[in-house]
PDB file of C-alpha atoms in Angstrom:
ATOM      1  CA  ALA A 150      92.838 115.271  92.212  1.00 45.00           C
ATOM      2  CA  VAL A 151      95.804 115.825  94.539  1.00 50.00           C
ATOM      3  CA  GLU A 152      93.620 115.262  97.587  1.00 51.00           C
ATOM      4  CA  ARG A 153      92.967 111.638  96.549  1.00 55.00           C
ATOM      5  CA  GLU A 154      96.686 110.792  96.350  1.00 55.00           C
ATOM      6  CA  PHE A 155      97.573 111.705  99.931  1.00 61.00           C
ATOM      7  CA  ALA A 156      96.017 110.042 102.966  1.00 64.00           C
ATOM      8  CA  SER A 157      96.817 112.918 105.329  1.00 68.00           C
ATOM      9  CA  ASP A 158      94.991 116.208 105.632  1.00 79.00           C
ATOM     10  CA  LEU A 159      96.606 118.596 103.141  1.00 80.00           C
ATOM     11  CA  LYS A 160      97.321 121.218 105.816  1.00 86.00           C
ATOM     12  CA  ASP A 161      99.538 118.650 107.591  1.00 87.00           C
ATOM     13  CA  LEU A 162     101.779 118.224 104.533  1.00 86.00           C
ATOM     14  CA  VAL A 163     104.530 120.208 102.823  1.00 86.00           C
ATOM     15  CA  PHE A 164     104.477 119.934  99.026  1.00 85.00           C
ATOM     16  CA  ASP A 165     107.168 120.302  96.391  1.00 82.00           C
ATOM     17  CA  TYR A 166     107.599 119.159  92.837  1.00 78.00           C
ATOM     18  CA  ALA A 167     110.293 117.982  90.471  1.00 70.00           C
ATOM     19  CA  PRO A 168     109.751 118.854  86.814  1.00 67.00           C
ATOM     20  CA  ALA A 169     110.068 115.944  84.408  1.00 64.00           C
ATOM     21  CA  GLY A 170     112.111 116.452  81.275  1.00 55.00           C
ATOM     22  CA  ASP A 171     115.756 117.347  81.572  1.00 52.00           C
ATOM     23  CA  ASP A 172     116.575 116.985  77.905  1.00 53.00           C
ATOM     24  CA  GLY A 173     116.267 120.621  76.816  1.00 55.00           C
ATOM     25  CA  ARG A 174     112.547 120.445  76.128  1.00 58.00           C
ATOM     26  CA  GLU A 175     109.970 122.225  78.187  1.00 61.00           C
ATOM     27  CA  ALA A 176     108.641 119.993  80.949  1.00 56.00           C
ATOM     28  CA  THR A 177     105.062 118.871  80.420  1.00 67.00           C
ATOM     29  CA  SER A 178     104.685 116.950  83.649  1.00 72.00           C
ATOM     30  CA  ALA A 179     106.058 116.964  87.167  1.00 74.00           C
ATOM     31  CA  LEU A 180     106.402 114.639  90.139  1.00 75.00           C
ATOM     32  CA  LEU A 181     104.433 116.015  93.081  1.00 79.00           C
ATOM     33  CA  VAL A 182     105.921 115.045  96.425  1.00 80.00           C
ATOM     34  CA  ALA A 183     104.672 115.606  99.948  1.00 81.00           C
ATOM     35  CA  ALA A 184     106.113 115.123 103.410  1.00 83.00           C
ATOM     36  CA  PRO A 185     104.531 115.411 106.845  1.00 85.00           C
ATOM     37  CA  ARG A 186     104.860 119.041 107.967  1.00 89.00           C
ATOM     38  CA  ALA A 187     105.833 117.958 111.506  1.00 89.00           C
ATOM     39  CA  THR A 188     108.734 115.866 110.168  1.00 86.00           C
ATOM     40  CA  VAL A 189     110.035 118.708 107.992  1.00 90.00           C
ATOM     41  CA  GLU A 190     109.782 121.149 110.916  1.00 92.00           C
ATOM     42  CA  GLN A 191     111.541 118.685 113.265  1.00 91.00           C
ATOM     43  CA  LEU A 192     114.417 118.087 110.821  1.00 89.00           C
ATOM     44  CA  THR A 193     114.786 121.815 110.157  1.00 91.00           C
ATOM     45  CA  ALA A 194     114.853 122.625 113.879  1.00 93.00           C
ATOM     46  CA  MET A 195     117.405 119.873 114.543  1.00 92.00           C
ATOM     47  CA  ALA A 196     119.718 121.164 111.809  1.00 91.00           C
ATOM     48  CA  GLN A 197     119.376 124.773 112.930  1.00 93.00           C
ATOM     49  CA  ALA A 198     120.107 123.786 116.532  1.00 94.00           C
ATOM     50  CA  ALA A 199     123.345 122.231 115.235  1.00 94.00           C
ATOM     51  CA  GLY A 200     124.215 125.545 113.550  1.00 94.00           C
ATOM     52  CA  LEU A 201     123.419 124.341 110.031  1.00 93.00           C
ATOM     53  CA  ARG A 202     121.484 126.171 107.333  1.00 91.00           C
ATOM     54  CA  VAL A 203     118.856 123.994 105.663  1.00 89.00           C
ATOM     55  CA  ASP A 204     118.801 124.334 101.892  1.00 88.00           C
ATOM     56  CA  GLY A 205     116.474 121.410 101.332  1.00 84.00           C
ATOM     57  CA  ILE A 206     115.095 118.159 102.633  1.00 83.00           C
ATOM     58  CA  THR A 207     114.623 115.217 100.324  1.00 80.00           C
ATOM     59  CA  SER A 208     113.300 111.710 100.430  1.00 79.00           C
ATOM     60  CA  SER A 209     115.823 108.975 101.190  1.00 79.00           C
ATOM     61  CA  THR A 210     114.596 107.028  98.175  1.00 82.00           C
ATOM     62  CA  LEU A 211     115.102 110.019  95.856  1.00 81.00           C
ATOM     63  CA  ALA A 212     118.592 110.562  97.260  1.00 79.00           C
ATOM     64  CA  LEU A 213     119.543 106.897  96.859  1.00 80.00           C
ATOM     65  CA  ALA A 214     118.189 106.859  93.295  1.00 81.00           C
ATOM     66  CA  ALA A 215     120.215 109.960  92.463  1.00 77.00           C
ATOM     67  CA  GLY A 216     123.322 108.280  93.856  1.00 71.00           C
ATOM     68  CA  ALA A 217     122.815 105.142  91.778  1.00 69.00           C
ATOM     69  CA  ASP A 218     124.719 104.482  88.581  1.00 58.00           C
ATOM     70  CA  ALA A 219     122.838 106.696  86.160  1.00 52.00           C
ATOM     71  CA  ALA A 220     123.834 104.733  83.084  1.00 47.00           C
ATOM     72  CA  LEU A 221     122.437 101.273  83.868  1.00 50.00           C
ATOM     73  CA  ASP A 222     123.073 100.454  80.204  1.00 54.00           C
ATOM     74  CA  GLY A 223     120.290 102.780  79.069  1.00 58.00           C
ATOM     75  CA  ALA A 224     117.677 100.856  81.044  1.00 65.00           C
ATOM     76  CA  GLU A 225     114.785 102.465  82.799  1.00 81.00           C
ATOM     77  CA  LYS A 226     115.274 102.217  86.554  1.00 86.00           C
ATOM     78  CA  LEU A 227     112.996 100.944  89.235  1.00 90.00           C
ATOM     79  CA  VAL A 228     114.584 101.790  92.570  1.00 91.00           C
ATOM     80  CA  LEU A 229     113.250  99.833  95.517  1.00 93.00           C
ATOM     81  CA  ARG A 230     114.292 100.881  99.013  1.00 91.00           C
ATOM     82  CA  VAL A 231     113.524  98.089 101.469  1.00 89.00           C
ATOM     83  CA  PHE A 232     113.779  98.729 105.193  1.00 84.00           C
ATOM     84  CA  GLY A 233     112.456  97.069 108.319  1.00 77.00           C
ATOM     85  CA  GLY A 234     109.308  99.187 108.447  1.00 80.00           C
ATOM     86  CA  GLY A 235     108.371  99.013 104.780  1.00 85.00           C
ATOM     87  CA  ALA A 236     109.395  99.703 101.229  1.00 89.00           C
ATOM     88  CA  GLU A 237     109.329 102.570  98.730  1.00 91.00           C
ATOM     89  CA  LEU A 238     109.471 102.291  94.963  1.00 92.00           C
ATOM     90  CA  LEU A 239     110.705 104.947  92.574  1.00 90.00           C
ATOM     91  CA  THR A 240     110.407 104.616  88.791  1.00 88.00           C
ATOM     92  CA  GLU A 241     112.714 106.625  86.579  1.00 84.00           C
ATOM     93  CA  SER A 242     113.114 107.003  82.831  1.00 78.00           C
ATOM     94  CA  ALA A 243     115.633 108.930  80.759  1.00 72.00           C
ATOM     95  CA  THR A 244     113.614 112.123  81.311  1.00 72.00           C
ATOM     96  CA  GLY A 245     113.506 111.838  85.090  1.00 76.00           C
ATOM     97  CA  VAL A 246     111.511 110.417  87.959  1.00 81.00           C
ATOM     98  CA  ARG A 247     108.067 109.175  86.948  1.00 81.00           C
ATOM     99  CA  THR A 248     106.617 107.947  90.217  1.00 83.00           C
ATOM    100  CA  MET A 249     107.514 107.365  93.822  1.00 85.00           C
ATOM    101  CA  ARG A 250     105.261 105.595  96.271  1.00 85.00           C
ATOM    102  CA  PRO A 251     105.352 103.688  99.524  1.00 86.00           C
ATOM    103  CA  LEU A 252     104.480 100.012  99.210  1.00 87.00           C
ATOM    104  CA  PRO A 253     102.252  98.419 101.859  1.00 83.00           C
ATOM    105  CA  VAL A 254     104.808  95.746 102.713  1.00 84.00           C
ATOM    106  CA  ALA A 255     106.652  95.470 106.022  1.00 79.00           C
ATOM    107  CA  VAL A 256     109.853  93.462 106.126  1.00 76.00           C
ATOM    108  CA  ALA A 257     110.567  92.614 109.744  1.00 59.00           C
ATOM    109  CA  ASP A 258     114.039  91.888 111.075  1.00 53.00           C
ATOM    110  CA  GLU A 259     114.907  88.237 110.505  1.00 52.00           C
ATOM    111  CA  ALA A 260     111.874  87.935 108.181  1.00 52.00           C
ATOM    112  CA  SER A 261     111.611  84.923 105.946  1.00 58.00           C
ATOM    113  CA  PRO A 262     109.661  84.725 102.673  1.00 58.00           C
ATOM    114  CA  ALA A 263     107.364  82.243 104.424  1.00 58.00           C
ATOM    115  CA  ASP A 264     105.913  85.230 106.335  1.00 69.00           C
ATOM    116  CA  GLY A 265     104.163  86.278 103.106  1.00 82.00           C
ATOM    117  CA  TRP A 266     105.891  89.643 102.746  1.00 85.00           C
ATOM    118  CA  LEU A 267     107.783  88.576  99.610  1.00 88.00           C
ATOM    119  CA  GLU A 268     104.580  87.558  97.791  1.00 90.00           C
ATOM    120  CA  ARG A 269     102.979  90.894  98.731  1.00 90.00           C
ATOM    121  CA  LEU A 270     106.068  92.746  97.520  1.00 91.00           C
ATOM    122  CA  ILE A 271     106.100  90.881  94.193  1.00 93.00           C
ATOM    123  CA  ALA A 272     102.387  91.619  93.699  1.00 93.00           C
ATOM    124  CA  GLU A 273     102.914  95.345  94.356  1.00 91.00           C
ATOM    125  CA  LEU A 274     105.921  95.513  92.019  1.00 92.00           C
ATOM    126  CA  ARG A 275     103.991  93.715  89.257  1.00 91.00           C
ATOM    127  CA  ARG A 276     101.130  96.221  89.559  1.00 90.00           C
ATOM    128  CA  VAL A 277     103.493  99.133  89.110  1.00 87.00           C
ATOM    129  CA  VAL A 278     105.427  97.575  86.217  1.00 84.00           C
ATOM    130  CA  MET A 279     102.197  96.694  84.384  1.00 85.00           C
ATOM    131  CA  LEU A 280     101.024 100.308  84.576  1.00 84.00           C
ATOM    132  CA  LEU A 281     104.262 101.794  83.242  1.00 81.00           C
ATOM    133  CA  PRO A 282     104.430 102.689  79.572  1.00 76.00           C
ATOM    134  CA  ASP A 283     106.656 100.496  77.431  1.00 72.00           C
ATOM    135  CA  PRO A 284     110.271 101.652  77.407  1.00 65.00           C
ATOM    136  CA  ALA A 285     110.763 104.449  74.859  1.00 58.00           C
ATOM    137  CA  ARG A 286     113.045 102.403  72.611  1.00 55.00           C
ATOM    138  CA  ALA A 287     113.010  98.711  71.813  1.00 52.00           C
ATOM    139  CA  ASP A 288     116.675  98.337  72.848  1.00 53.00           C
ATOM    140  CA  ARG A 289     115.958  99.612  76.350  1.00 58.00           C
ATOM    141  CA  SER A 290     114.874  97.446  79.204  1.00 78.00           C
ATOM    142  CA  ARG A 291     113.963  97.899  82.815  1.00 84.00           C
ATOM    143  CA  GLU A 292     116.190  97.107  85.744  1.00 88.00           C
ATOM    144  CA  LEU A 293     115.365  96.909  89.417  1.00 91.00           C
ATOM    145  CA  LEU A 294     117.883  98.339  91.874  1.00 91.00           C
ATOM    146  CA  ILE A 295     117.241  97.369  95.484  1.00 91.00           C
ATOM    147  CA  TRP A 296     118.676  99.522  98.263  1.00 89.00           C
ATOM    148  CA  ASN A 297     118.725  96.958 101.030  1.00 88.00           C
ATOM    149  CA  GLU A 298     118.345  98.159 104.609  1.00 85.00           C
ATOM    150  CA  ALA A 299     116.449  95.042 105.669  1.00 84.00           C
ATOM    151  CA  GLY A 300     119.119  92.382 105.331  1.00 84.00           C
ATOM    152  CA  LEU A 301     117.649  90.678 102.273  1.00 87.00           C
ATOM    153  CA  ASP A 302     119.835  87.883 100.933  1.00 88.00           C
ATOM    154  CA  ALA A 303     120.919  86.896  97.421  1.00 90.00           C
ATOM    155  CA  GLY A 304     118.189  84.244  97.329  1.00 91.00           C
ATOM    156  CA  THR A 305     115.525  86.933  97.701  1.00 90.00           C
ATOM    157  CA  ARG A 306     117.169  88.936  94.925  1.00 92.00           C
ATOM    158  CA  ASP A 307     117.130  85.875  92.668  1.00 94.00           C
ATOM    159  CA  ILE A 308     113.452  85.190  93.398  1.00 93.00           C
ATOM    160  CA  LEU A 309     112.562  88.794  92.524  1.00 92.00           C
ATOM    161  CA  ALA A 310     114.561  88.627  89.292  1.00 93.00           C
ATOM    162  CA  LYS A 311     112.879  85.396  88.211  1.00 94.00           C
ATOM    163  CA  ARG A 312     109.321  86.306  89.201  1.00 92.00           C
ATOM    164  CA  LEU A 313     109.461  89.838  87.781  1.00 91.00           C
ATOM    165  CA  ALA A 314     111.552  88.966  84.691  1.00 88.00           C
ATOM    166  CA  LEU A 315     113.838  91.916  85.416  1.00 88.00           C
ATOM    167  CA  ALA A 316     117.553  92.319  85.903  1.00 88.00           C
ATOM    168  CA  VAL A 317     117.960  92.924  89.644  1.00 91.00           C
ATOM    169  CA  THR A 318     120.894  94.508  91.449  1.00 89.00           C
ATOM    170  CA  MET A 319     121.033  94.765  95.225  1.00 90.00           C
ATOM    171  CA  GLU A 320     123.103  97.319  97.124  1.00 87.00           C
ATOM    172  CA  SER A 321     123.512  97.821 100.840  1.00 83.00           C
ATOM    173  CA  VAL A 322     122.808 101.216 102.319  1.00 71.00           C
ATOM    174  CA  PRO A 323     125.954 102.512 104.058  1.00 65.00           C
ATOM    175  CA  ASN A 324     126.085 101.720 107.757  1.00 55.00           C
ATOM    176  CA  GLY A 325     124.587 104.488 109.877  1.00 47.00           C
ATOM    177  CA  ILE A 326     122.164 105.774 107.260  1.00 52.00           C
ATOM    178  CA  HIS A 327     118.662 104.779 108.270  1.00 50.00           C
ATOM    179  CA  ALA A 328     115.685 106.726 107.018  1.00 49.00           C
ATOM    180  CA  ASP A 329     113.294 105.036 109.429  1.00 48.00           C
ATOM    181  CA  GLY A 330     115.188 106.209 112.498  1.00 42.00           C
ATOM    182  CA  LEU A 331     118.340 108.013 113.534  1.00 38.00           C
ATOM    183  CA  GLY A 332     121.172 106.538 115.518  1.00 36.00           C
ATOM    184  CA  LYS A 333     120.676 102.867 114.738  1.00 39.00           C
ATOM    185  CA  GLY A 334     124.297 102.342 113.804  1.00 36.00           C
ATOM    186  CA  PRO A 335     127.658 104.074 113.803  1.00 36.00           C
ATOM    187  CA  LEU A 336     128.258 106.728 111.215  1.00 32.00           C
ATOM    188  CA  PRO A 337     130.763 105.827 108.499  1.00 31.00           C
TER     189      PRO A 337
END
C-alpha cells in the first residue's frame, strides 16, 4: 500500500515515521513520511562540511506546525504552508499529526486570485477537511493556520475563512527561512 502513496521509486526515498498517540496509550497508528534520498544526502553533506553533526532532518511544515501555538483553544489544527512553488497541508489532532501532503497548487510571486490558484487551493482544502473524522468532542473545532511564505494578503485569508467556514490565522515565516531554496533572504 505504501508504494501507491509515493510517486517516486521507493529506492530513491528515505522513510521515517512518527507514532500517533502521545497521551500515555500505546500508539495504534503512525504517520509515514518520506523524503528524496538525494536531498537528505545533500543536506547531511552540507552540514558535515560545516563541522556539524546531523541528528535529524525534518520537513519544514512539520517544524512550523511544532512551533505553532499548541493550545489553539483545544481546536484541531490544519497547518497550511504556502510558498511560491506550492503548498503543503498538515492535519493535527490532540493525539498528534494525522496527515501531511503536498497540494498541487502553485502560488507565483505577485499572484492574484484571478489566476485560479485560490479556487484550486480551496478545492484541495475542502477535500481534505471532508475526509477528516469529526472532531473528538463537540466543543472542539478546527482552525487553519497559514504559514505564509508567498505574500498572501489579509483579503486572501478572509476568503479562505469564509469559503471553508474555519477560523483562519496567518503567520509570516521569519525572513531568511525558505524551504524551497536557500539564501533567498538575510538570516534573522
